[in-house]
Each structure stands twice: as structure tokens, then as C-alpha cells.
Short mmCIF file of C-alpha atoms in Angstrom, two decimals:
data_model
loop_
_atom_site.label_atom_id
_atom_site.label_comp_id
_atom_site.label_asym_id
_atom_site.label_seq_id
_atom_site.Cartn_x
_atom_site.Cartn_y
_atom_site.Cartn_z
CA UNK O 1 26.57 -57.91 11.74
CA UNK O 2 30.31 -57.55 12.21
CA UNK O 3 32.29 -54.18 11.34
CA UNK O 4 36.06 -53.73 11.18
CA UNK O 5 35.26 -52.30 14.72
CA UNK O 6 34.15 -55.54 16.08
CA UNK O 7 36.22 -57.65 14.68
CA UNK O 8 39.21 -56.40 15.77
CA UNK O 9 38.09 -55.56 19.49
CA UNK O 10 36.49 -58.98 20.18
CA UNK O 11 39.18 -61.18 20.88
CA UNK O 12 39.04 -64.00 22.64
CA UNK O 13 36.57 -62.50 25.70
CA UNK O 14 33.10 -65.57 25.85
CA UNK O 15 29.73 -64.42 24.64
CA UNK O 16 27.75 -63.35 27.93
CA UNK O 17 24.82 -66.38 28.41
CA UNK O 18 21.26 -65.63 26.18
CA UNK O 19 18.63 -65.50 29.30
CA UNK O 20 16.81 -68.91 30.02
CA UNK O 21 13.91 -68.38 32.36
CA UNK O 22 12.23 -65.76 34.39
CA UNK O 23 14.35 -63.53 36.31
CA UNK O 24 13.50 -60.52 38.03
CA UNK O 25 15.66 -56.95 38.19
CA UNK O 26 15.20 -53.54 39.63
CA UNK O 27 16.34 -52.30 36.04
CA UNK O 28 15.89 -53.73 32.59
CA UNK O 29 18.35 -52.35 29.53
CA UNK O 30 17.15 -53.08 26.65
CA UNK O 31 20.16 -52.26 24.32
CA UNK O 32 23.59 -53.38 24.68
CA UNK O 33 25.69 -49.99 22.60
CA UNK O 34 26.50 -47.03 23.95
CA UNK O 35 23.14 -45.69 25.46
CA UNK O 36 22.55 -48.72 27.40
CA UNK O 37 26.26 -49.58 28.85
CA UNK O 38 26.55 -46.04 30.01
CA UNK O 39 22.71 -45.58 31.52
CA UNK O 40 23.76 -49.12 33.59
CA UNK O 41 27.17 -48.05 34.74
CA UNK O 42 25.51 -44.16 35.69
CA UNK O 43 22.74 -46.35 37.28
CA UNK O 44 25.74 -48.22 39.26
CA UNK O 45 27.46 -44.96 40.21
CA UNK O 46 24.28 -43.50 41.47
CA UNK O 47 22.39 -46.32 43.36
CA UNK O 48 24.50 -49.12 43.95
CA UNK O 49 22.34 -51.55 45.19
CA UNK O 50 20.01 -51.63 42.57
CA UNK O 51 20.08 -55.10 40.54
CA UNK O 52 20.47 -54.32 36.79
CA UNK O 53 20.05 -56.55 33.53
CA UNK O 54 20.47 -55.27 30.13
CA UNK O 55 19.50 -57.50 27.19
CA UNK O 56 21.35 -57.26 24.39
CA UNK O 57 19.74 -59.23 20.72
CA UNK O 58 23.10 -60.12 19.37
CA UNK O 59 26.40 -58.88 21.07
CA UNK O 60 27.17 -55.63 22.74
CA UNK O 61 27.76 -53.03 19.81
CA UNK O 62 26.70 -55.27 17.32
CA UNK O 63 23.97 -51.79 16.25
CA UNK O 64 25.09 -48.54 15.78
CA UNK O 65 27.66 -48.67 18.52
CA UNK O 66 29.95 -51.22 16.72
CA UNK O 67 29.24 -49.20 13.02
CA UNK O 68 29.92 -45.94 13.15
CA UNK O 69 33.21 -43.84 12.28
CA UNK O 70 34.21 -43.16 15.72
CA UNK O 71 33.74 -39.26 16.10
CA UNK O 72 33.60 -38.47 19.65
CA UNK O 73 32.02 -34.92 19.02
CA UNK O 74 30.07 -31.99 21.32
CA UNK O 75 26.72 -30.36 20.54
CA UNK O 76 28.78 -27.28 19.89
CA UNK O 77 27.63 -27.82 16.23
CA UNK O 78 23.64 -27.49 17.11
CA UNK O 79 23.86 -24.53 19.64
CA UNK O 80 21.29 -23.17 17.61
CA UNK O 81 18.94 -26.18 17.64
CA UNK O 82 19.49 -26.32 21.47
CA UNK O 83 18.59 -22.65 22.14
CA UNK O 84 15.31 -23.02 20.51
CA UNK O 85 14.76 -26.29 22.74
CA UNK O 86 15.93 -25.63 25.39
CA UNK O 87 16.82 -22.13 26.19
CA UNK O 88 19.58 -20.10 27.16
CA UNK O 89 20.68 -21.30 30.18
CA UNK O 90 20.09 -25.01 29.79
CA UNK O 91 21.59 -24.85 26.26
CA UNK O 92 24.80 -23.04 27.64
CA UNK O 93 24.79 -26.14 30.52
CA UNK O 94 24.25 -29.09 27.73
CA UNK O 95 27.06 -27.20 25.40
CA UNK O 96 29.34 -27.55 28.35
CA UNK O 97 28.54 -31.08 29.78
CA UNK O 98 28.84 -32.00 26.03
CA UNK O 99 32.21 -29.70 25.46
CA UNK O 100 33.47 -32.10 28.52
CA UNK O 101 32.48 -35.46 27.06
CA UNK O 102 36.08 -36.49 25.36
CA UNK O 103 37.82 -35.44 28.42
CA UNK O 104 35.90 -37.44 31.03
CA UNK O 105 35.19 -40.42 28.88
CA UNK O 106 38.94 -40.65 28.70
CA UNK O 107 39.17 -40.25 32.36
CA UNK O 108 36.91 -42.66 32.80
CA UNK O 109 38.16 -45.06 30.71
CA UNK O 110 41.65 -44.47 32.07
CA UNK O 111 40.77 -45.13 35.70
CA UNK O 112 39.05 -48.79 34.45
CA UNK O 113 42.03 -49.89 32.77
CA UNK O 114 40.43 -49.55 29.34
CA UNK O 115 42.39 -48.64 25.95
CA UNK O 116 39.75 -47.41 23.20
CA UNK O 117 42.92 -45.62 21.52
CA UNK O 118 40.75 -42.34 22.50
CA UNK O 119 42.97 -39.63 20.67
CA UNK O 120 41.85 -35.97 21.70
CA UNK O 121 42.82 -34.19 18.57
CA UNK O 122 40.05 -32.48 17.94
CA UNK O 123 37.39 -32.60 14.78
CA UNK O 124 37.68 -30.52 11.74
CA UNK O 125 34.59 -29.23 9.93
CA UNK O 126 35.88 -28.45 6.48
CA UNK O 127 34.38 -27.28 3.38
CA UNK O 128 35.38 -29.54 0.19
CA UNK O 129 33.49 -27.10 -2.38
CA UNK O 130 33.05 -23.45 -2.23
CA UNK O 131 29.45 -23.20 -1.56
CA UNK O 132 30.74 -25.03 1.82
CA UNK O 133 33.29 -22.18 3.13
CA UNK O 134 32.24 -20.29 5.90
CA UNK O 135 29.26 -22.64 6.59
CA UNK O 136 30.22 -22.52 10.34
CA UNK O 137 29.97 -19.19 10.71
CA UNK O 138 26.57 -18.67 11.56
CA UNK O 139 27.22 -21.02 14.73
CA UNK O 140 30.63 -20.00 16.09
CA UNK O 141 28.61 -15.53 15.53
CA UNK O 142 26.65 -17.34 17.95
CA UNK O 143 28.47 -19.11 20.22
CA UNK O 144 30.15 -16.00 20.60
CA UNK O 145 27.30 -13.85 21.57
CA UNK O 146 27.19 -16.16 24.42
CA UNK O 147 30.42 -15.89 25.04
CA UNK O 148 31.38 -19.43 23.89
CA UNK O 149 34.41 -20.44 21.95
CA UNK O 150 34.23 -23.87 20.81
CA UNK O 151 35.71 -24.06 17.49
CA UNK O 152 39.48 -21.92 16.35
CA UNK O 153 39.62 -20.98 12.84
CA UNK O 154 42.54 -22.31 10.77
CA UNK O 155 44.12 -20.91 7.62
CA UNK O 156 43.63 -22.80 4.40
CA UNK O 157 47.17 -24.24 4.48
CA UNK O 158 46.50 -25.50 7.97
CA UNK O 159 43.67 -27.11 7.19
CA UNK O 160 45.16 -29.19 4.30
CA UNK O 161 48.03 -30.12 6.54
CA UNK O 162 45.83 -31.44 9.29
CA UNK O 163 43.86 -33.09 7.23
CA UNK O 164 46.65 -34.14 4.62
CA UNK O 165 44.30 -33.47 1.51
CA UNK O 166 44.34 -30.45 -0.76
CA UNK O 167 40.64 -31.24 -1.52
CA UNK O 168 39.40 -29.28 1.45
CA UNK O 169 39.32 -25.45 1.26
CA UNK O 170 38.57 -24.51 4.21
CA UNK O 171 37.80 -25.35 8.41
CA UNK O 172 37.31 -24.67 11.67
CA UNK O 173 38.64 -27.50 14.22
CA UNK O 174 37.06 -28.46 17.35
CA UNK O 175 39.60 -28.69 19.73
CA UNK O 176 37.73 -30.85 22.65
CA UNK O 177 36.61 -33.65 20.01
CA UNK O 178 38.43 -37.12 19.83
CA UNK O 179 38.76 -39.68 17.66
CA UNK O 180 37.93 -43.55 19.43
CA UNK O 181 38.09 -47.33 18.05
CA UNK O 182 34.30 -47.77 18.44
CA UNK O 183 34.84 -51.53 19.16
CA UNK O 184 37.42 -51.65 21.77
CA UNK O 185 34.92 -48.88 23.12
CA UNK O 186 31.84 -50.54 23.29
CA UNK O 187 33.50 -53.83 24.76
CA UNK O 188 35.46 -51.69 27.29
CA UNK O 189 31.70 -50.39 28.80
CA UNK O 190 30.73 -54.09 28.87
CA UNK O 191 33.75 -55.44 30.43
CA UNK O 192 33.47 -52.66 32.84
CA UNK O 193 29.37 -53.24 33.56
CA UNK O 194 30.25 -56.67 33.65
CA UNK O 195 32.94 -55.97 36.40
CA UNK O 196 30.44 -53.73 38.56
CA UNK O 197 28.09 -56.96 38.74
CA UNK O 198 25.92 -56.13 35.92
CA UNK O 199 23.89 -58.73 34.39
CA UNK O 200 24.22 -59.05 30.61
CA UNK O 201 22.24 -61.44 28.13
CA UNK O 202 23.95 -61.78 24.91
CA UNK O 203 21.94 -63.12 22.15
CA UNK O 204 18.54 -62.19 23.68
CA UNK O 205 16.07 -60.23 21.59
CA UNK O 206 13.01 -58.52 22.98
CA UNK O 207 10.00 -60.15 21.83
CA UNK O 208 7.49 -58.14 23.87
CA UNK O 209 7.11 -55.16 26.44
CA UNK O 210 4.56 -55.44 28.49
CA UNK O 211 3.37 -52.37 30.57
CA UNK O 212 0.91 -53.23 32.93
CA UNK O 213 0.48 -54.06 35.82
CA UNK O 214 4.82 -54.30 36.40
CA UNK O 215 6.69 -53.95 33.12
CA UNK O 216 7.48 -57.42 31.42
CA UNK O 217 10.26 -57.82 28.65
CA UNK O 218 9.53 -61.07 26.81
CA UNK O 219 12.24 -63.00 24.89
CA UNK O 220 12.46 -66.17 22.76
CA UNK O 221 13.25 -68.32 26.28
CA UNK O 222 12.74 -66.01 29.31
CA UNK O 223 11.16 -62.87 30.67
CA UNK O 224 11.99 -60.13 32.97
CA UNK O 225 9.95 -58.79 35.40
CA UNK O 226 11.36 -55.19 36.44
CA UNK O 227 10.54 -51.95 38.34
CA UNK O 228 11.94 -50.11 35.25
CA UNK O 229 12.48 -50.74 31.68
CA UNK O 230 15.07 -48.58 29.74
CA UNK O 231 14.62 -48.46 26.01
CA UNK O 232 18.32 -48.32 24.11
CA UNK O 233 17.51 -49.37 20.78
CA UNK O 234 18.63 -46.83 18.28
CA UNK O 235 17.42 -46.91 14.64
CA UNK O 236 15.38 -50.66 16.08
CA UNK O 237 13.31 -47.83 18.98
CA UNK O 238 10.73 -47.89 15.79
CA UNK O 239 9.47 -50.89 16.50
CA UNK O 240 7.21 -49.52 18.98
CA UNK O 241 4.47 -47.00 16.97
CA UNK O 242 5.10 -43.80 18.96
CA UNK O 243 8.61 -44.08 18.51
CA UNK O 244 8.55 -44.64 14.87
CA UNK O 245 6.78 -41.32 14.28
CA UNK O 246 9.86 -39.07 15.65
CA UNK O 247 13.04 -40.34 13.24
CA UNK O 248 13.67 -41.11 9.64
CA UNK O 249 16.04 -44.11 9.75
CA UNK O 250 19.01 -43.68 6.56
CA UNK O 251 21.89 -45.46 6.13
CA UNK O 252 25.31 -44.62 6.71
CA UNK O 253 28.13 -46.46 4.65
CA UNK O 254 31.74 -47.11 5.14
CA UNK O 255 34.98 -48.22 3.62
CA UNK O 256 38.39 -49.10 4.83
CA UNK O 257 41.92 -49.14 3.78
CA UNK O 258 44.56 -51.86 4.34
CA UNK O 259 46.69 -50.83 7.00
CA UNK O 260 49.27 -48.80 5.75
CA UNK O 261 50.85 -46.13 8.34
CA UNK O 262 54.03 -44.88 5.87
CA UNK O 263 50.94 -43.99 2.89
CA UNK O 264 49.25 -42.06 5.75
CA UNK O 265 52.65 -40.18 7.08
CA UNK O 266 53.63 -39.35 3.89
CA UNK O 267 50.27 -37.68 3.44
CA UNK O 268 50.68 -35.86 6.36
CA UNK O 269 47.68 -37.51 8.32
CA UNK O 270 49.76 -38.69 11.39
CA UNK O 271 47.04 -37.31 13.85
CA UNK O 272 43.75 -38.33 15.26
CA UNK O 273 41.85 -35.64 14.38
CA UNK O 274 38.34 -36.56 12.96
CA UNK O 275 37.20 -34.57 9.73
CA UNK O 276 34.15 -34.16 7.79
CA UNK O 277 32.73 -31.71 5.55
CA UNK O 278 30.23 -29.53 5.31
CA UNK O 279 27.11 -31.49 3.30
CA UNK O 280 24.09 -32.54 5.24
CA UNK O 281 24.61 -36.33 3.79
CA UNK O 282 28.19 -35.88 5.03
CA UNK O 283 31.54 -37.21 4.32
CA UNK O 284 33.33 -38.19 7.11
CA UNK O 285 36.61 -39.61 7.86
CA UNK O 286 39.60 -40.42 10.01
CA UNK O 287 42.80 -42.87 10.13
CA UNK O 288 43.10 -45.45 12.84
CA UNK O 289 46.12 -46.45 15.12
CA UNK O 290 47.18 -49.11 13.07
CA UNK O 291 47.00 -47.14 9.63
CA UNK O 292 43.73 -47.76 8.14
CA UNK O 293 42.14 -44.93 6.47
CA UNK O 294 38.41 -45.12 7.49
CA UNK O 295 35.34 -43.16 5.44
CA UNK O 296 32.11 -42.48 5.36
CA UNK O 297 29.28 -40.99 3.83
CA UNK O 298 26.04 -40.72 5.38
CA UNK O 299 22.64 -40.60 2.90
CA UNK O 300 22.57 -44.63 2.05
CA UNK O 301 19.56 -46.46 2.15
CA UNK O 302 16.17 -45.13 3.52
CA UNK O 303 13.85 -48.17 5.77
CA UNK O 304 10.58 -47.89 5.15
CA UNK O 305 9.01 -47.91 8.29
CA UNK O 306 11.44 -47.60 10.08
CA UNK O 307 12.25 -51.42 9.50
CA UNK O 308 15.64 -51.74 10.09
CA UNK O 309 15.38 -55.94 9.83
CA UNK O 310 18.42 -56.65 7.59
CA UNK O 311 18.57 -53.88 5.13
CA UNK O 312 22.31 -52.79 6.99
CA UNK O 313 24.05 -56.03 7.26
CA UNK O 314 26.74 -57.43 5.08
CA UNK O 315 28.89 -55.57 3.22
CA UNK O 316 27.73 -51.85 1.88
CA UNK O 317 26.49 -51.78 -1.17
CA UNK O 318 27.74 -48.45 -2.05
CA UNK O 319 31.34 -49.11 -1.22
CA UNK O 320 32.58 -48.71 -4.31
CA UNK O 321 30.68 -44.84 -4.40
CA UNK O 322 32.30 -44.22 -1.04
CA UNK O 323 35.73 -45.35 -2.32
CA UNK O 324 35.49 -43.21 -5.00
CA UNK O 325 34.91 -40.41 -2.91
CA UNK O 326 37.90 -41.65 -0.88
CA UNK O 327 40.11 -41.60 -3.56
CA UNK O 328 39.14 -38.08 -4.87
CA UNK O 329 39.80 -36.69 -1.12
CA UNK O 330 42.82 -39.09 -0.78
CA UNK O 331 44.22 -39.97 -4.32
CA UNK O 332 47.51 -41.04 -3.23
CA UNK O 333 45.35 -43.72 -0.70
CA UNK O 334 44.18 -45.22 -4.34
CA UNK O 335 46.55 -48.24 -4.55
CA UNK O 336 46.17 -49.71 -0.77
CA UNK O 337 42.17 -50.79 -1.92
CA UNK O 338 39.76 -51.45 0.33
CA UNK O 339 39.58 -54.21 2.21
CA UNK O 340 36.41 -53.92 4.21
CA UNK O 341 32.76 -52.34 4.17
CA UNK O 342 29.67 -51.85 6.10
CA UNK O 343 26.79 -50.22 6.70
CA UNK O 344 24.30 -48.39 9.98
CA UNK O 345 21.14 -47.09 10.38
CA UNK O 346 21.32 -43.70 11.35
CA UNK O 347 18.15 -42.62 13.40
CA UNK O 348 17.33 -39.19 12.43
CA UNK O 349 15.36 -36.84 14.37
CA UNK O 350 13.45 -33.63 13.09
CA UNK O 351 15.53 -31.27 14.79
CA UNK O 352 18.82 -33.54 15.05
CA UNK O 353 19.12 -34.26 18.80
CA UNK O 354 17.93 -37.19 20.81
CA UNK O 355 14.57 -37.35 22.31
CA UNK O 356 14.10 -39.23 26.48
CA UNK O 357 10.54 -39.75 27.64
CA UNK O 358 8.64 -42.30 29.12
CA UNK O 359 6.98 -44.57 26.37
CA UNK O 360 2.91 -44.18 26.19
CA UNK O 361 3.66 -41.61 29.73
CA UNK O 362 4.30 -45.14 31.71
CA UNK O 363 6.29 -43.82 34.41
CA UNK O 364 8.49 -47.14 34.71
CA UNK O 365 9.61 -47.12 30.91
CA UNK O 366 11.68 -44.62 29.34
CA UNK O 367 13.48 -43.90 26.17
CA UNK O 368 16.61 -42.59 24.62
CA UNK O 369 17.12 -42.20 20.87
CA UNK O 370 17.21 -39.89 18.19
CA UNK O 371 21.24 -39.49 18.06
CA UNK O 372 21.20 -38.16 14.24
CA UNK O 373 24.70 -39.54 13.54
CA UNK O 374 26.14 -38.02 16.48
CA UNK O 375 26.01 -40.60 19.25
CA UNK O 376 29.14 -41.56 19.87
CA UNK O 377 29.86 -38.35 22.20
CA UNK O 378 26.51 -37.94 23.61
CA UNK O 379 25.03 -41.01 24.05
CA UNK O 380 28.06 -40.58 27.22
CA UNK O 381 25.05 -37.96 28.71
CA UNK O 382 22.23 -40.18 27.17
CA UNK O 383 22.91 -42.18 30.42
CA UNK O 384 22.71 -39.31 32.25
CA UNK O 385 19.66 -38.47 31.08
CA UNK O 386 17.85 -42.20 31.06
CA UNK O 387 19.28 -42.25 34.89
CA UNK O 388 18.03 -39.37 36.62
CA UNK O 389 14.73 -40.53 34.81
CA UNK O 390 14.73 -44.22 35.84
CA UNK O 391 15.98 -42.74 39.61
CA UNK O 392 13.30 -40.00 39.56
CA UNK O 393 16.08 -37.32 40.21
CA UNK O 394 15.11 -33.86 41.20
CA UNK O 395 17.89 -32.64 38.40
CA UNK O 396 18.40 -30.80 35.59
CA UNK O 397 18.69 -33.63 33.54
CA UNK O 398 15.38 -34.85 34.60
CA UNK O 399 13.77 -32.04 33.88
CA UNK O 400 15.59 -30.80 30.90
CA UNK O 401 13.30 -30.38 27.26
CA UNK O 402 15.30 -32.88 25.95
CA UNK O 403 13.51 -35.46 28.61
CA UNK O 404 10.25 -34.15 27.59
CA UNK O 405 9.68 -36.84 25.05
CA UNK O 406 9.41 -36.34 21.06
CA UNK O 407 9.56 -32.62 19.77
CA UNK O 408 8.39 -33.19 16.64
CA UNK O 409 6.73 -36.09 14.44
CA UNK O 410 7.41 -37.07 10.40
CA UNK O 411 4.35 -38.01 7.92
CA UNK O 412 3.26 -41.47 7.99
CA UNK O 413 4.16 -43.82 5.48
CA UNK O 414 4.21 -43.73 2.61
CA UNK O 415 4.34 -40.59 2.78
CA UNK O 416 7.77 -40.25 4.95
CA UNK O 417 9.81 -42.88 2.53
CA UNK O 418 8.64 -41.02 -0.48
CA UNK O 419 9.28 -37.87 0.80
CA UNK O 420 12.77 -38.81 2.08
CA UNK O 421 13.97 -39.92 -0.84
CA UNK O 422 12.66 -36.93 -3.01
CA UNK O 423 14.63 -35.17 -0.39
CA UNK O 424 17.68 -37.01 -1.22
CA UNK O 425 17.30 -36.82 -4.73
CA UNK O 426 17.22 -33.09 -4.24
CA UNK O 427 19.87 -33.00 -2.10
CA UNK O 428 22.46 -35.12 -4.35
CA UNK O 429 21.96 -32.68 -7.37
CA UNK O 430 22.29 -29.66 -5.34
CA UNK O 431 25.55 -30.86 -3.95
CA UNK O 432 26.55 -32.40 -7.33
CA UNK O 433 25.67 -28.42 -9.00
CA UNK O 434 28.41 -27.18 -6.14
CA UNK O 435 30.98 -29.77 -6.32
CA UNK O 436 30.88 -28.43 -9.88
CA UNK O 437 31.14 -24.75 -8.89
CA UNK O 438 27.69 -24.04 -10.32
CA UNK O 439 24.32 -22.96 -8.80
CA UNK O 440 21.88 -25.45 -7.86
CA UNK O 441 18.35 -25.35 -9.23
CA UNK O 442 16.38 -23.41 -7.06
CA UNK O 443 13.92 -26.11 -6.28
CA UNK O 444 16.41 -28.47 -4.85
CA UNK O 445 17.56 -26.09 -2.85
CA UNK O 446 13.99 -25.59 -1.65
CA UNK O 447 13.88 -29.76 -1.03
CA UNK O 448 17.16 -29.63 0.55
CA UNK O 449 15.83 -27.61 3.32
CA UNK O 450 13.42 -29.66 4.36
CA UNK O 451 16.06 -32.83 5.55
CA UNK O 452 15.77 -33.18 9.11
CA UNK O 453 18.80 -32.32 11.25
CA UNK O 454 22.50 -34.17 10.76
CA UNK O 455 25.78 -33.72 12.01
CA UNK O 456 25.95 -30.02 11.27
CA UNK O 457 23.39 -27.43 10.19
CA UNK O 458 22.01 -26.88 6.98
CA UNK O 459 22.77 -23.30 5.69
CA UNK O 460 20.20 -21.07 5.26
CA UNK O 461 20.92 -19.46 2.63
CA UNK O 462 22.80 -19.84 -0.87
CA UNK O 463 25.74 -17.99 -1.55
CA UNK O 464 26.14 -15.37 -3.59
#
């Protein structure tokens, strides 16, 4: 698969070799986006003698890492979700390491010598109907009854200046968010892990994962024999049965613009401030350094199964729906066209955070996965997290409820792809009723609640 992303971070940097043989390794990654880059270079930081490989099936960010829309967001947004899992005063500590994410992946980034055109202009949560206003105010009542401030409310005008489009109505903006080229991103962590001696096999898929007695990773012309095995797979973690049970992989789709910097300033979107709105399938978009207006919509196609196979390569196939949502937000964007589109698997959990554990309770493998559509930020901590567990830390990551393995499980199929996309069904006609200023039926507003968790919460209740 190759995004907009990739394409234009690639260059003219080799593949790294596809393994040949057996080889051995203190550490094996098995994922080459986000999760896995990060989890080897915390790995580096914190034992650096350790020899680590991380297999990657095609390139590095060729999954979600290369796909997504580049939102560099906090958990600030599921406060609730991670007071229920976690309590108070590991929630508080996870809404701060996450509040800090932007800031030291910059730093980070900065001190390698890597540009990811990382802009730290926050992300604004609009509402683009009026059953959307004030959706954000359950969360910031409490953040603030914890004494947490994470998101400064804007007047209407402000928010149609930041966001240069008259079709949102409201917002809040999230000041320690940041906007990222998710290519030149992902291949910055791999030059880096390459740099720090890491070994990386391009082009290598897992066939097999063998537990006993040493974990074994099988692939098409080698193996690797390791003391630990980290699982970074995404949407493609439901390959293996017990992972399968804890997301509902969906689609996300996305369109770009021809570059065109003049059409954006004369919009007013001159900023790289990351917006979205308020639906649960949500619409999200941003401009890039060189001018290109990027959007997406989450909600596209549902894998039974969880098979992810090929059912997200190639161009989307609901571009031209996603352009036309473009163009209502944007309608002076209308005559650059679109030049490019692609699609992701988004691996949705019940509650909408990521689940670590160890796979079958085998204390050598673990897991990360579960991001919900918000990875791009926290899969920075998901190598925290798979770290302290592959280093048996005596932390708080280590022991945190998120590392306590999968918090809750969907139906089996078919009962799961049915269900989902009754759920969507419901879930487009409710949102349809309010883009149209009318009340939805009171059945799909029943369906609706039962989605699992996305990039921000549902709300509870309809207005009045």
C-alpha cells in the first residue's frame, strides 16, 4: 500500500534486507509503525545492550502508521473512559504523560536531526451541526473537577477563523496537540532505530509464532529465535484468536487536494492546527506544509473477522463521498480536485483505548493494540508500555490496567459484522436527521450507543 504519506517521505533511502536464515535476538518486533519503532528505540534507551530485530511485512509504515491523517492528540478526550479503567490517580498520570506527548516527540525528534514538519498548533473539536455544540462539555466539567484544563473554549467567530470554514459552529481547541507528516514520521523512527544498531527486515511477514519452549517467529525464508516477542500489528493483531475478540476493525478513508497554499491562505487555514468534529464516525481534517488540504472520515468498510488481507489497499472507494464532504466544509477548495486517496483499518476497541498483555499469559510475548483511531500520539507511550513489560519493570507502566490485557470482548462472528454494520446504519441516519436540524428516530439513537469507543465520546444524551 502506498499513501500520499509514503510517497512523499520515501525518497531515495534502500529497502532494509527481507531476513534469510535463522538469526537469534534478545527482542523480536513484530511491526514496523509507530508501536514497534518506538517500543525498540525505548528498549534502546533503557537496556542498551540488548540485541533487537523488528520484522516489518512490507516497509516501515506501510499499516496504519503510513495512513492515517496525522493528528498527534492526548487522551484528554477519554478522561472519562480512563477513570473507570484506571482510576483517579493513574488516569490523572496517563492524562499528563499523554498531555506531554507533542512536546517530547518534538524534542525528540529535534535532538535526532529529524523533520516530520511536527506543527504544535493544537486540535480543534468542533461541532458542524447543532446537535454537536457543547458535546465536550461533559469532559472538560470533568477535567475540571480534577483540576485539569486541557481544552480553552473559543467563540464561534474564532473557531471559523482557525479553522477557515463557516460550516463549524462551534469548538474547543486543544492547545498541546500537533499536527505531523505521518510519513516523514514513521521513516524518521526507522532511520533513527536503524542508527542505534537496530536490526530491521523489510519485506518479512510473520508466518508463525511459536511459544514454547523459546518463542519462534517464522517467516517465508528465516526464523527468529528470541527471549521476547513484541506484538505491533494494529488492525493485522487479529490474526491471532484472542486478539481478534477485543476490536472491531472499520475503515478509515481519505482524500487529498493538489497543493495549493494561496486557496488555503485565502481561506484563512494558514495554521497547523488539526480539526475534527464531533460524530463518532468522524470527520477529520488538516492542511499540510506544502498546501494540500487532507480529509477524512472514519466509518468505511467493516472486515469480517477481523481480516484485514486487502480490503484497505488501493485507492478508497468512497473518495468521492469524502470529497463531497470536503467540499461542503471547504467549498471554495472545490476546483483544486483531488488528486489522491486511500484507505486504513482502524482497530477499534470496546472502550476506545489500547489494550498490552502478554498473549495466551506467555510471559515472553506481549501485545499492544487497540489505538481506536488515535495512535498517532499514544502509540509514543505504547512503547512505554510494551518496554517496561518486555524489561519486567517494577513501574507504573507495568503495572498500569491498561497492561492488564483485554477489558472487554465483541460477539463472535457473524454476529460482530452484522451487528457493526446495523450499528452504522443507525448511526448514518441519526447523523443524517441532525445535519438536517431534525430529531433522529429514537431507535437509532438507541443503536448509536452501542458503537464502541472513537476519537471522542459519544453523548449521552439527545438534546433538547
Amino acid at each position: 500500500m502506498s499513501s500520499l504519506w509514503l510517497d512523499q517521505a520515501r525518497g531515495s533511502e534502500p529497502a532494509c534486507p527481507a531476513l534469510q536464515g535463522a538469526t537469534r535476538a534478545d527482542v523480536c518486533i513484530v511491526g514496523g509503525g509507530y508501536t514497534g519503532l518506538w517500543t525498540a528505540l525505548q528498549l534502546r534507551e533503557q537496556s542498551p545492550g540488548l540485541d533487537i530485530v523488528l520484522l516489518e511485512a512490507q516497509e516501515c509504515g506501510a499499516g496504519a502508521s503510513g495512513r492515517n491523517g496525522g493528528f498527534m492528540l492526548s487522551w484528554a478526550a477519554k478522561f472519562e473512559t480512563l477513570l473507570k479503567v484506571c482510576g483517579t490517580d493513574e488516569a490523572l498520570r496517563l492524562l499528563g504523560e499523554s498531555e506531554r506527548i507533542a512536546a517530547d516527540v518534538a524534542g525528540y525528534l529535534k535532538r535526532h536531526g529529524v523533520d516530520a514538519q511536527l506543527r504544535q498548533d493544537g486540535w480543534l473539536w468542533t461541532a458542524s451541526n447543532a446537535a454537536q455544540v457543547d458535546s465536550w462539555m461533559p469532559c472538560i466539567e470533568l477535567l475540571a473537577r480534577h483540576g485539569q484544563q486541557a481544552f480553552v473554549a473559543l467563540p464561534a467567530d474564532e473557531v471559523r477563523r482557525l479553522s477557515g470554514s463557516a460550516a463549524h459552529l462551534a469548538g474547543v481547541l486543544s492547545r498541546s496537540s500537533a499536527t505531523v507528516h505521518p510519513g516523514m514520521y514513521v521513516r524518521g523512527l526507522r532511520r533513527i532505530a536503524l542508527a542505534k544498531g537496530i536490526r530491521i527486515y523489510e519485506h518479512t511477514p510473520m508466518r508463525s509464532l511459536r511459544a514454547r519452549p523459546q518463542p519462534k517467529v517464522a517467516t517465508a525464508r528465516g526464523e527468529v529465535r528470541a527471549a521476547k516477542v513484541v506484538l505491533a500489528m494494529n488492525a493485522w493483531s487479529t490474526r491471532f484468536r484472542e486478539l481478534n475478540k477485543g476490536v472491531v476493525v472499520v475503515g478509515s478513508d481519505l482524500v487529498a487536494t493538489a497543493p495549493h497554499p494561496e486557496a488555503l491562505e485565502k481561506i484563512g487555514l494558514t495554521s497547523g492546527v488539526a480539526i475534527s468534529d464531533s460524530r463518532l464516525f468522524t470527520n477529520y481534517y488538516r492542511n499540510t506544509c506544502a498546501g494540500e488540504m487532507v480529509f477524512g472520515r472514519g466509518g468505511g468498510d467493516f472486515a469480517f473477522n477481523g481480516a484485514v488481507g486487502r480490503l484497505y489497499e488501493g485507492p478508497s472507494r468512497f473518495a468521492r463521498e469524502v470529497a463531497a464532504i470536503l467540499h461542503r466544509f471547504y467549498p471554495a477548495l472545490a476546483p483544486l480536485g483531488i488528486v489522491r486517496s486511500w484507505s486504513g483499518p482502524i482497530d477499534r476497541s470496546m472502550d476506545g483505548l489500547p489494550c498490552f498483555g502478554h498473549l495466551g499469559g506467555h510471559p515472553d510475548i506481549v501485545y499492544g493494540y487497540g489505538y481506536s483511531g488515535n495512535g498517532v500520539g499514544p502509540t509514543y507511550l505504547g512503547g512505554k508500555f510494551l518496554a517496561s513489560m518486555v524489561l519486567e519493570n517494577d513501574d507504573a507502566w507495568r503495572h498500569s490496567a491498561l497492561a492488564r490485557g483485554l477489558r472487554g470482548r465483541f460477539p463472535p462472528e457473524p454476529f460482530r459484522y452484522v451487528g457493526s454494520r446495523v450499528v452504522k446504519a443507525a448511526l448514518v441516519r441519526k447523523e443524517a436527521a441532525e445535519d438536517q436540524g431534525q430529531a433522529p428516530a429514537r431507535l437509532d439513537t438507541m443503536l448509536a450507543g452501542l458503537a464502541p469507543g472513537g476519537l471522542v465520546p459519544v453523548a449521552r444524551k439527545e438534546k433538547a
